[in-house]
Amino acid sequence: MIALDLFLTNQFSEALSYLKPRTKESMYHSLTYATILEMQAMMTFDSQDILLAGNMMKEAQSLCQRHRRKSSVTDSFSNLVHRPTLDQFTEEEIHAEVCYAECLLQRAALTFLQDENMVSFIKGGIKVRNSYQTYKELDSLMQSSQYYKGESYRHFEGGVKLGVGAFNLTLSMLPTRILRLLEFVGFSGNKVLDTSVKTLSKSFPPRPFLVFPPHPGDAHKSLPVQQTLSGGGRELKPLLKTGTCEPAPLEGSRPMASRRTQGAMRGAVEAMGTQQISPSLSQDYGLLQLEEGATGHSFRAVLCVMLLLCYHTFLTFVLGTGNVNIEEAEKLLKPYLNRYPKGAIFLFFAGRIEAIKGNIDAAIRRFEECCEAQQHWKQFHHMCYWELMWCFTYKGQWKMAYFYADLLSKENSWSKATYFYMKAAYLSMFEKDDYKPFGDNEVELFRAVPGLKLKIAGKSLPTEKFAIRKSRRYLSPNPVSLPIPALEMMYIWNGYAVIGKQPELTDGMLEVITKAEEMLAKGPENEYSADDECLVKLLKGLCLKYLGRVQEAEENFRSISANEKKIKYDHYLIPNALLELALLFMEQGRNEEAIRLLESAKQNYKNYSMESRTHFRIQAATLQAKSSLENGNRSMVSSVSL
């Protein structure tokens, strides 16, 4: 807990130094130490950082293995017939199980990063599945009547809620075709839910209020850490002693997820006995578990908060419809931002929230604060540079956007191809008479993009593939320029959902798009003409939608489908036009029409750029449309019965 407090106050090296002496004897010290190293590796993508984190996580897993319950041949046979119960475990052993599951999951992530061959994928997949099965068993044990709460039960429960919540949220977001594959190899979101559904169907316990866990800096006062976790023999010294004081609810707090609880109860009967993964039920239960973990009094509470913030501010935004539960994100962040006003992690999330709300200037200030708050981990700076690049894109300030893309291309190794592409894209947005003080030429930058391709987890990044495909037209001696490449990439990252909150920004973007449309109309026809015209129609339709010009937006989206056979290269435009038209219909309450369009986009188009991301968005939109239909039908039934 002390190490966690050091980490949250940007004292990263101090946190590692505090943990290191006990990494050979304490499961939690070892796991936390390895987790910090893994976070660093994930941000740098440096091979040495990945190797170091992987070795440390392997040591942590070995330590957890030593503390797990030892099974004899008789025990193994018995477990095939009867599931083990918690009364068969010591408190140390159940903590070892949850820590072991965390190690497996984190090692899997590092395995995917470390190697590019099929063997690494198989190894990583096995680790993920074993971790999943462990969390599922622990969740079942927690729901059993034999569950006894030991002195450190909150930290055990926090670990289970973190793992089960993360798995269910992930399953809920995956496209149908991936879910079918996962079901085949043994995953089932509903099976994770089985035990909890039974509990829900009996009577759901009162939900906790949104409260802030004990201050990690005070952990040594209320939660003193035992000097050893290994203990000889079977007698167990408690891992942590829980404090007796209960923090009062925050001002304005409320019971969390009552809607979600009711949804889970309604879906209980449907979930029981099925082998299929229900995305909506997995999502509800995943959020429920993480929210309970976030309000719990365990050191994993802050990890649950961070995961929820990632979900609300990144995953549902970039891979969803852009409809973010921003109020929930703000309530989760507020107490931590108050406690750690200079904490780089929380300043970064504060910037994301402001950006999603359309408060671009406020977002810029937050990201700049985040950069100033610490100098130890430059990777946090790079995350802010990426966000600042987009903030200035939203404002149409191409020179500033170029400045941050240039910084990233020089300092960060995540995707040089993407950074070079963005530099070229911003230069191409300049007017002919604009002064370019940077010394770069956009044509040369575009031509350099294909040679910068990087492989992560054995595959090229989707954004890199997209950038490389778009750059190919510049390989010709007389290249045909991309019309508005920066605004096209902005669509890939769902940026129009940001500017849509501010009419003046949307108007400014529409003006740029309209100029590009006029230039295409005046210019000579070429092999890319149909593709470029359809791209402009898609982006124009988005701006018109957010400005409330619904009929014009629909016409622009429909014109892309009408010209489908003319498109030669940018085939991604067609399913995305159907997706955007469906989202437009959903805003008008035309959910049945929207679902038909989404089904067409999913089933009728394959092998196009950014296909997986489009499928994620289709999945999110379909869930939303079906939920609206179900709620509408329920309202009609209720009104009739009244």
XYZ file of C-alpha atoms in Angstrom:
642
model
C 0.000 0.000 0.000
C 2.882 2.359 0.740
C 4.440 1.444 -2.612
C 1.109 2.127 -4.302
C 0.985 5.564 -2.705
C 4.508 6.280 -3.947
C 3.517 5.182 -7.434
C 0.411 7.377 -7.494
C 2.477 10.405 -6.460
C 4.827 9.879 -9.430
C 7.619 8.422 -7.288
C 8.062 5.441 -9.563
C 11.676 4.591 -8.749
C 10.993 4.948 -5.024
C 8.038 2.562 -5.314
C 10.231 -0.061 -6.979
C 12.985 0.430 -4.389
C 10.476 -0.011 -1.566
C 9.127 -3.256 -3.027
C 12.330 -4.903 -4.233
C 13.779 -6.184 -0.896
C 10.738 -8.421 -0.313
C 10.070 -9.667 -3.837
C 11.601 -13.063 -2.979
C 9.302 -13.744 -0.022
C 6.073 -11.755 -0.394
C 3.557 -12.584 -3.113
C 2.050 -9.119 -3.112
C 5.373 -7.295 -3.120
C 6.585 -9.482 -5.974
C 3.392 -9.125 -8.019
C 3.214 -5.348 -7.536
C 6.887 -4.927 -8.446
C 6.405 -6.963 -11.626
C 3.192 -5.081 -12.477
C 4.959 -1.709 -12.373
C 7.704 -3.071 -14.624
C 5.067 -4.418 -17.008
C 3.307 -1.050 -17.161
C 6.615 0.502 -18.151
C 7.225 -2.187 -20.780
C 3.753 -1.715 -22.256
C 4.425 1.993 -22.704
C 7.951 1.729 -24.113
C 7.676 -1.468 -26.225
C 11.410 -1.770 -25.554
C 12.614 -5.376 -25.867
C 14.799 -5.139 -22.742
C 11.938 -3.695 -20.679
C 9.637 -6.485 -21.904
C 12.231 -9.144 -21.069
C 12.857 -7.708 -17.581
C 9.142 -7.481 -16.801
C 8.571 -11.009 -18.114
C 11.327 -12.491 -15.952
C 10.061 -10.682 -12.865
C 6.475 -11.773 -13.504
C 7.682 -15.360 -13.918
C 9.412 -15.145 -10.518
C 6.236 -13.739 -8.967
C 4.225 -16.614 -10.453
C 6.697 -19.164 -9.062
C 6.382 -17.598 -5.617
C 2.589 -17.763 -5.830
C 2.834 -21.391 -6.960
C 4.753 -22.277 -3.782
C 1.915 -20.904 -1.661
C -0.932 -22.526 -3.613
C -2.767 -25.520 -2.173
C -0.862 -28.714 -2.881
C -3.034 -31.359 -4.519
C -2.381 -35.081 -4.215
C -3.498 -37.608 -6.829
C -6.506 -38.408 -4.610
C -7.385 -34.707 -4.351
C -7.187 -34.303 -8.115
C -9.569 -37.250 -8.639
C -11.919 -35.915 -5.960
C -12.000 -32.493 -7.611
C -13.274 -34.087 -10.812
C -16.356 -35.219 -8.906
C -16.764 -32.468 -6.302
C -15.688 -28.878 -6.671
C -13.283 -27.776 -3.924
C -14.724 -25.434 -1.311
C -13.088 -22.573 0.527
C -12.980 -24.497 3.799
C -10.316 -26.660 2.142
C -8.033 -23.639 1.679
C -6.048 -21.586 4.152
C -6.276 -17.841 3.766
C -2.775 -17.769 2.356
C -3.742 -20.324 -0.287
C -6.742 -18.386 -1.596
C -4.590 -15.266 -1.883
C -2.009 -17.339 -3.734
C -4.718 -18.432 -6.193
C -5.840 -14.916 -7.069
C -2.255 -13.640 -7.335
C -1.378 -16.641 -9.512
C -4.269 -15.812 -11.861
C -3.051 -12.213 -12.135
C 0.465 -13.378 -12.940
C -0.820 -15.685 -15.676
C -2.803 -12.914 -17.302
C 0.048 -10.419 -17.217
C 2.565 -12.968 -18.472
C 0.230 -13.721 -21.374
C 0.213 -10.050 -22.361
C 4.016 -9.983 -22.289
C 4.209 -13.222 -24.277
C 2.145 -11.653 -27.046
C 4.503 -8.667 -27.117
C 7.733 -10.626 -26.880
C 7.551 -13.038 -29.815
C 5.969 -13.146 -33.242
C 5.603 -16.880 -33.850
C 2.602 -19.158 -33.512
C 4.112 -20.909 -30.488
C 4.011 -17.654 -28.515
C 0.331 -17.220 -29.396
C -0.461 -20.735 -28.205
C 1.479 -20.224 -24.974
C -0.178 -16.866 -24.378
C -3.615 -18.269 -25.138
C -3.138 -21.127 -22.677
C -2.109 -18.657 -19.963
C -5.179 -16.510 -20.608
C -7.514 -19.518 -20.497
C -5.943 -20.869 -17.293
C -6.238 -17.446 -15.686
C -9.860 -17.234 -16.796
C -10.651 -20.669 -15.332
C -8.986 -19.758 -12.029
C -10.985 -16.546 -11.685
C -14.160 -18.432 -12.562
C -13.521 -21.000 -9.824
C -12.669 -18.316 -7.262
C -15.849 -16.435 -8.117
C -17.833 -19.655 -7.604
C -16.124 -20.299 -4.280
C -16.911 -16.771 -3.089
C -20.606 -17.349 -3.782
C -20.682 -20.654 -1.910
C -22.208 -21.066 1.544
C -18.825 -22.266 2.866
C -17.174 -18.935 2.116
C -15.473 -17.678 5.273
C -14.131 -14.144 5.345
C -10.636 -14.138 6.767
C -8.829 -11.118 8.131
C -7.637 -10.039 4.681
C -10.748 -11.045 2.763
C -11.166 -7.595 1.207
C -7.917 -7.912 -0.700
C -8.855 -11.400 -1.903
C -12.327 -10.268 -2.997
C -10.840 -7.185 -4.654
C -8.553 -9.409 -6.716
C -11.402 -11.669 -7.824
C -13.628 -8.724 -8.741
C -10.792 -7.157 -10.725
C -10.171 -10.341 -12.722
C -13.775 -11.423 -13.257
C -14.807 -7.866 -14.100
C -11.995 -7.432 -16.612
C -12.745 -10.740 -18.359
C -16.473 -10.076 -18.608
C -15.984 -6.545 -19.923
C -13.553 -7.824 -22.533
C -15.932 -10.598 -23.634
C -18.812 -8.118 -23.895
C -16.930 -5.954 -26.388
C -15.715 -8.669 -28.745
C -17.385 -9.153 -32.144
C -19.586 -12.224 -32.581
C -17.127 -14.150 -34.751
C -14.428 -13.906 -32.062
C -16.904 -14.904 -29.337
C -17.773 -18.083 -31.249
C -14.095 -19.007 -31.411
C -13.654 -18.328 -27.685
C -16.692 -20.458 -26.842
C -15.117 -23.278 -28.842
C -11.925 -23.191 -26.738
C -13.750 -22.991 -23.414
C -14.642 -19.377 -22.675
C -18.153 -18.457 -21.637
C -19.042 -15.146 -20.065
C -22.328 -16.548 -18.799
C -20.573 -19.421 -17.041
C -18.579 -16.879 -15.071
C -21.938 -15.405 -14.198
C -23.688 -18.631 -13.206
C -23.039 -18.475 -9.482
C -23.620 -14.761 -9.197
C -26.824 -15.043 -11.206
C -28.144 -17.537 -8.675
C -27.377 -15.052 -5.941
C -29.054 -12.265 -7.901
C -32.174 -14.321 -8.500
C -32.605 -14.953 -4.766
C -32.121 -11.432 -3.545
C -29.411 -9.022 -4.503
C -27.598 -7.534 -1.511
C -27.680 -3.751 -1.043
C -25.175 -2.027 -3.320
C -22.359 -0.108 -1.672
C -22.244 3.660 -1.925
C -19.478 5.222 -3.977
C -16.855 5.721 -1.310
C -13.146 6.385 -1.426
C -10.984 3.563 -0.100
C -8.585 4.285 2.750
C -5.721 6.539 1.702
C -2.870 4.265 0.573
C -0.446 6.578 2.334
C -2.126 5.738 5.637
C -1.937 2.017 4.961
C 0.845 1.499 7.478
C -1.439 2.931 10.186
C -4.664 1.047 9.519
C -3.458 -1.913 7.453
C -0.023 -2.983 8.758
C 1.702 -5.472 6.482
C 2.901 -8.722 8.079
C 6.621 -9.243 7.936
C 6.298 -12.583 6.155
C 3.860 -14.340 3.878
C 5.665 -17.638 3.659
C 5.163 -18.771 7.271
C 6.299 -22.383 7.875
C 3.832 -25.229 8.044
C 0.077 -24.795 7.827
C -0.382 -22.012 10.363
C -1.036 -18.750 8.566
C -0.206 -15.300 9.763
C -2.679 -12.816 8.287
C -1.476 -11.095 5.125
C -2.957 -7.784 6.185
C -5.016 -6.632 9.123
C -8.038 -4.688 8.005
C -8.822 -1.434 9.752
C -12.052 -0.885 11.597
C -12.893 2.614 10.419
C -15.311 2.844 7.501
C -14.946 5.994 5.379
C -18.124 7.998 5.000
C -19.765 8.218 1.589
C -18.582 11.069 -0.590
C -20.826 14.084 -0.770
C -23.417 13.503 -3.443
C -22.688 9.799 -3.688
C -25.393 7.369 -4.699
C -25.940 3.631 -4.904
C -24.063 2.473 -7.991
C -25.310 0.401 -10.912
C -28.880 -0.133 -9.741
C -29.900 -0.204 -13.424
C -27.179 -2.730 -14.107
C -28.224 -4.854 -11.136
C -31.799 -4.958 -12.405
C -30.529 -5.848 -15.872
C -28.486 -8.716 -14.487
C -31.512 -9.966 -12.543
C -33.695 -9.792 -15.658
C -31.104 -11.758 -17.596
C -30.555 -14.349 -14.877
C -32.931 -16.966 -16.217
C -31.619 -16.496 -19.760
C -28.028 -16.953 -18.590
C -28.609 -20.097 -16.570
C -27.699 -23.281 -18.354
C -26.495 -21.719 -21.592
C -23.108 -22.271 -23.177
C -23.210 -19.028 -25.146
C -21.659 -15.731 -24.154
C -24.216 -12.966 -23.700
C -22.399 -9.677 -24.453
C -24.947 -7.453 -22.699
C -25.034 -9.609 -19.566
C -21.242 -9.938 -19.528
C -20.952 -6.162 -19.790
C -23.388 -5.560 -16.928
C -21.721 -8.076 -14.670
C -18.228 -6.909 -15.596
C -19.065 -3.314 -14.714
C -20.815 -4.467 -11.543
C -17.751 -6.391 -10.363
C -15.314 -3.584 -11.146
C -17.503 -0.956 -9.492
C -17.758 -3.076 -6.358
C -14.006 -3.590 -6.491
C -13.480 0.159 -6.906
C -15.560 0.945 -3.819
C -13.988 -1.809 -1.732
C -11.289 -1.294 0.864
C -8.543 -3.208 -0.871
C -5.334 -2.098 -2.504
C -6.774 -3.356 -5.795
C -9.508 -0.711 -5.592
C -7.373 1.786 -7.484
C -6.669 -0.840 -10.183
C -10.425 -1.341 -10.598
C -10.825 2.434 -10.880
C -8.097 2.671 -13.518
C -9.618 -0.161 -15.531
C -13.048 1.483 -15.392
C -11.543 4.811 -16.449
C -9.813 3.078 -19.381
C -13.110 1.464 -20.312
C -15.140 4.680 -20.122
C -12.603 7.058 -21.689
C -10.849 4.828 -24.242
C -12.437 1.482 -25.030
C -16.078 2.541 -25.312
C -15.000 5.690 -27.138
C -12.522 4.357 -29.699
C -14.114 0.907 -30.106
C -17.698 1.951 -29.424
C -20.277 4.451 -30.597
C -18.761 7.425 -28.775
C -21.571 7.454 -26.206
C -19.441 7.490 -23.075
C -20.755 7.374 -19.512
C -18.745 10.470 -18.713
C -20.570 11.192 -15.440
C -19.513 7.805 -14.087
C -15.916 8.447 -15.157
C -15.891 11.843 -13.429
C -17.256 10.383 -10.190
C -14.637 7.647 -10.225
C -11.814 10.109 -10.885
C -12.795 12.982 -8.584
C -11.718 11.555 -5.191
C -8.392 10.353 -6.564
C -7.702 13.647 -8.312
C -8.468 15.449 -5.053
C -6.123 13.126 -3.168
C -3.381 13.216 -5.819
C -3.696 16.609 -7.573
C -0.292 16.140 -9.227
C -0.661 12.431 -9.957
C 0.254 11.988 -13.630
C -2.122 9.057 -14.148
C -5.141 10.963 -12.850
C -4.233 14.188 -14.667
C -4.089 12.186 -17.878
C -7.571 10.741 -17.336
C -8.825 14.223 -16.429
C -7.558 15.399 -19.815
C -9.304 12.531 -21.585
C -12.590 13.372 -19.878
C -12.349 17.046 -20.869
C -11.555 16.088 -24.466
C -14.521 13.721 -24.704
C -16.768 16.475 -23.318
C -15.530 18.733 -26.117
C -13.678 21.076 -23.749
C -10.528 21.085 -25.879
C -8.732 24.001 -24.213
C -9.324 22.483 -20.764
C -8.050 19.138 -22.061
C -4.883 20.775 -23.390
C -4.241 22.340 -19.970
C -4.671 18.980 -18.240
C -2.286 17.184 -20.591
C 0.289 19.940 -20.170
C -0.091 19.640 -16.379
C 0.476 15.902 -16.694
C 3.742 16.484 -18.563
C 4.914 19.003 -15.953
C 3.959 16.792 -12.995
C 6.814 14.295 -13.420
C 9.963 13.730 -15.447
C 10.772 10.108 -14.510
C 8.601 8.238 -16.991
C 8.765 9.951 -20.365
C 6.163 7.468 -21.555
C 3.479 9.487 -19.768
C 4.650 12.487 -21.775
C 4.260 10.509 -24.983
C 0.695 9.550 -24.099
C -0.009 13.248 -23.558
C 1.705 14.200 -26.831
C -0.627 11.822 -28.675
C -3.664 13.413 -27.043
C -2.347 16.945 -27.614
C -1.809 16.109 -31.277
C -5.496 15.265 -31.586
C -6.628 18.263 -29.536
C -4.899 20.615 -31.971
C -6.307 18.588 -34.873
C -9.817 19.251 -33.536
C -8.981 22.958 -33.469
C -7.561 22.869 -37.005
C -4.154 24.065 -35.792
C -2.054 21.946 -38.118
C 1.344 23.338 -37.104
C 0.840 22.463 -33.439
C -0.541 19.041 -34.352
C 2.539 18.474 -36.538
C 4.792 19.557 -33.653
C 3.495 16.777 -31.386
C 3.526 14.166 -34.158
C 7.161 15.118 -34.771
C 8.008 14.753 -31.060
C 6.451 11.293 -31.034
C 8.320 10.231 -34.167
C 11.617 11.142 -32.489
C 10.997 9.912 -28.932
C 8.518 7.028 -29.014
C 8.789 3.613 -30.666
C 5.143 2.460 -30.510
C 4.484 3.158 -34.210
C 6.977 5.175 -36.226
C 4.932 4.499 -39.362
C 1.835 6.109 -37.831
C 3.785 9.116 -36.561
C 5.448 9.732 -39.937
C 2.088 9.360 -41.651
C 0.539 11.940 -39.322
C 3.427 14.358 -39.927
C 2.872 14.048 -43.665
C -0.895 14.321 -43.204
C -0.611 17.593 -41.299
C 1.791 19.096 -43.841
C -0.660 18.207 -46.602
C -3.393 20.120 -44.752
C -1.465 23.389 -45.129
C -2.638 25.891 -47.713
C -0.352 26.376 -50.711
C 0.809 29.770 -49.479
C 1.380 28.640 -45.869
C 4.957 28.738 -44.647
C 6.314 25.312 -43.655
C 9.209 25.893 -41.233
C 9.839 22.232 -40.456
C 12.171 21.201 -43.271
C 10.081 18.121 -44.109
C 8.359 17.304 -47.367
C 5.032 15.476 -47.155
C 5.660 13.354 -50.256
C 8.967 12.072 -48.881
C 7.365 11.401 -45.495
C 4.515 9.432 -47.077
C 7.034 7.409 -49.085
C 8.960 6.569 -45.904
C 5.908 5.111 -44.120
C 5.934 1.530 -45.578
C 9.544 0.982 -44.504
C 8.737 1.778 -40.866
C 6.254 -1.063 -40.325
C 6.505 -2.664 -36.896
C 5.093 -5.955 -35.635
C 3.510 -6.228 -32.192
C 2.126 -9.555 -30.958
C 3.194 -11.030 -34.279
C 1.014 -8.723 -36.342
C 1.234 -5.221 -37.765
C -0.792 -2.582 -35.985
C -4.106 -1.903 -37.782
C -3.394 1.838 -37.865
C 0.002 1.126 -39.441
C -1.575 -1.076 -42.098
C -4.059 1.691 -42.797
C -1.317 4.337 -43.018
C 0.783 2.147 -45.329
C -2.136 1.477 -47.674
C -2.978 5.166 -47.866
C 0.683 6.090 -48.464
C 1.108 3.753 -51.435
C -0.285 6.236 -53.911
C 2.751 8.450 -53.198
C 5.135 5.775 -54.507
C 4.196 6.810 -58.031
C 6.504 9.334 -59.770
C 3.462 11.612 -60.164
C 1.438 10.902 -57.013
C -2.208 11.833 -56.580
C -2.494 13.624 -53.241
C -4.769 12.391 -50.482
C -7.570 14.966 -50.073
C -7.786 15.338 -46.265
C -5.629 12.603 -44.660
C -5.541 14.119 -41.156
C -9.340 14.285 -41.022
C -9.625 10.745 -42.345
C -7.378 9.413 -39.572
C -9.407 11.488 -37.120
C -12.422 9.413 -38.145
C -10.520 6.188 -37.477
C -10.003 7.392 -33.870
C -13.646 8.545 -33.558
C -12.660 12.205 -33.307
C -15.902 13.490 -34.822
C -17.685 12.421 -31.646
C -15.456 14.984 -29.875
C -15.906 17.976 -32.174
C -19.604 17.143 -32.386
C -19.933 18.501 -28.834
C -18.829 21.958 -30.050
C -20.735 23.445 -33.030
C -17.984 25.974 -33.795
C -15.399 23.186 -34.121
C -17.778 21.163 -36.292
C -18.472 24.192 -38.488
C -14.743 24.755 -38.925
C -14.180 21.123 -39.884
C -17.121 21.174 -42.299
C -15.595 24.206 -44.012
C -12.300 22.335 -44.551
C -14.161 19.281 -45.890
C -16.315 21.384 -48.217
C -13.190 23.018 -49.688
C -11.706 19.580 -50.320
C -14.957 18.525 -52.001
C -14.840 21.563 -54.290
C -11.209 20.885 -55.233
C -12.053 17.283 -56.137
C -14.935 18.470 -58.312
C -12.683 20.928 -60.165
C -9.706 18.600 -60.558
C -9.139 16.011 -63.297
C -10.633 12.564 -62.812
C -8.223 9.780 -61.838
C -8.269 6.222 -60.508
C -8.784 7.481 -56.943
C -11.598 9.941 -57.697
C -14.519 7.757 -56.592
C -12.736 6.730 -53.391
C -11.813 10.314 -52.491
C -15.298 11.634 -53.221
C -16.891 8.944 -51.035
C -14.444 9.682 -48.212
C -15.413 13.354 -48.315
C -19.106 12.372 -48.286
C -18.589 10.227 -45.173
C -16.803 12.960 -43.221
C -19.203 15.638 -44.424
C -22.155 13.501 -43.351
C -20.708 13.210 -39.848
C -20.346 16.974 -39.490
C -23.873 17.538 -40.804
C -25.245 14.986 -38.332
C -23.674 16.744 -35.361
C -24.946 20.108 -36.626
C -28.493 18.732 -36.657
C -28.816 18.691 -40.457
C -30.089 15.131 -40.383
C -31.577 14.841 -43.871
C -28.395 16.119 -45.526
C -26.302 13.745 -43.412
C -28.444 10.785 -44.484
C -28.091 11.755 -48.147
C -24.296 11.844 -47.862
C -24.143 8.432 -46.168
C -26.510 6.879 -48.712
C -24.520 8.259 -51.643
C -21.547 6.097 -50.596
C -23.595 2.896 -50.854
C -24.949 4.098 -54.192
C -21.373 4.396 -55.506
C -20.161 1.148 -53.954
C -19.136 -0.452 -57.259
C -17.013 2.553 -58.232
C -14.775 2.320 -55.149
C -11.448 0.664 -56.022
C -9.286 0.863 -52.905
C -11.008 2.288 -49.809
C -13.570 -0.483 -49.374
C -13.781 0.286 -45.642
C -15.927 3.320 -46.534
C -18.971 1.195 -47.430
C -19.524 -0.712 -44.137
C -18.610 2.420 -42.187
C -21.181 4.458 -44.112
C -23.794 1.837 -43.184
C -22.628 2.004 -39.565
C -22.924 5.803 -39.487
C -26.343 5.688 -41.123
C -27.444 3.155 -38.505
C -26.208 5.425 -35.694
C -28.133 8.303 -37.274
C -31.285 6.172 -37.330
C -30.766 5.173 -33.696
C -30.768 8.839 -32.683
C -34.162 9.122 -34.405
C -35.528 6.037 -32.633
C -35.473 3.959 -35.850
C -33.781 1.048 -34.099
C -35.163 -1.795 -36.226
C -33.883 -0.154 -39.422
C -30.565 0.484 -37.692
C -30.180 -3.175 -36.713
C -30.782 -4.273 -40.313
C -28.100 -1.868 -41.545
C -25.653 -3.049 -38.886
C -26.269 -6.671 -39.809
C -25.635 -5.844 -43.462
C -22.387 -4.035 -42.601
C -21.229 -7.007 -40.541
C -22.186 -9.834 -42.880
C -21.698 -8.458 -46.390
C -18.221 -6.912 -46.273
C -14.879 -8.573 -45.543
C -11.132 -7.927 -45.774
C -11.140 -4.132 -45.657
C -8.985 -1.650 -43.731
C -9.620 -1.386 -39.982
C -12.147 -4.230 -40.209
C -11.767 -5.324 -36.584
C -12.320 -1.808 -35.263
C -15.410 -1.446 -37.429
C -16.724 -4.767 -36.101
C -16.176 -3.583 -32.527
C -18.228 -0.477 -33.284
C -20.926 -2.513 -35.012
C -21.110 -4.782 -31.958
C -21.463 -1.797 -29.612
C -24.104 -0.160 -31.803
C -26.079 -3.406 -32.132
C -26.151 -3.895 -28.358
C -27.296 -0.315 -27.906
C -30.038 -0.580 -30.536
C -31.345 -3.891 -29.174
C -31.308 -2.522 -25.635
C -33.344 0.498 -26.758
C -35.848 -1.797 -28.462
C -36.180 -3.997 -25.370
C -36.628 -0.993 -23.091
C -39.231 0.429 -25.456
C -41.151 -2.851 -25.532
C -41.031 -3.056 -21.746
C -42.371 0.487 -21.450
C -45.240 -0.395 -23.808
C -46.093 -3.518 -21.787
C -46.004 -1.522 -18.547
C -48.294 1.193 -19.923
C -50.775 -1.408 -21.222
C -50.834 -3.254 -17.892
C -51.494 0.012 -16.081
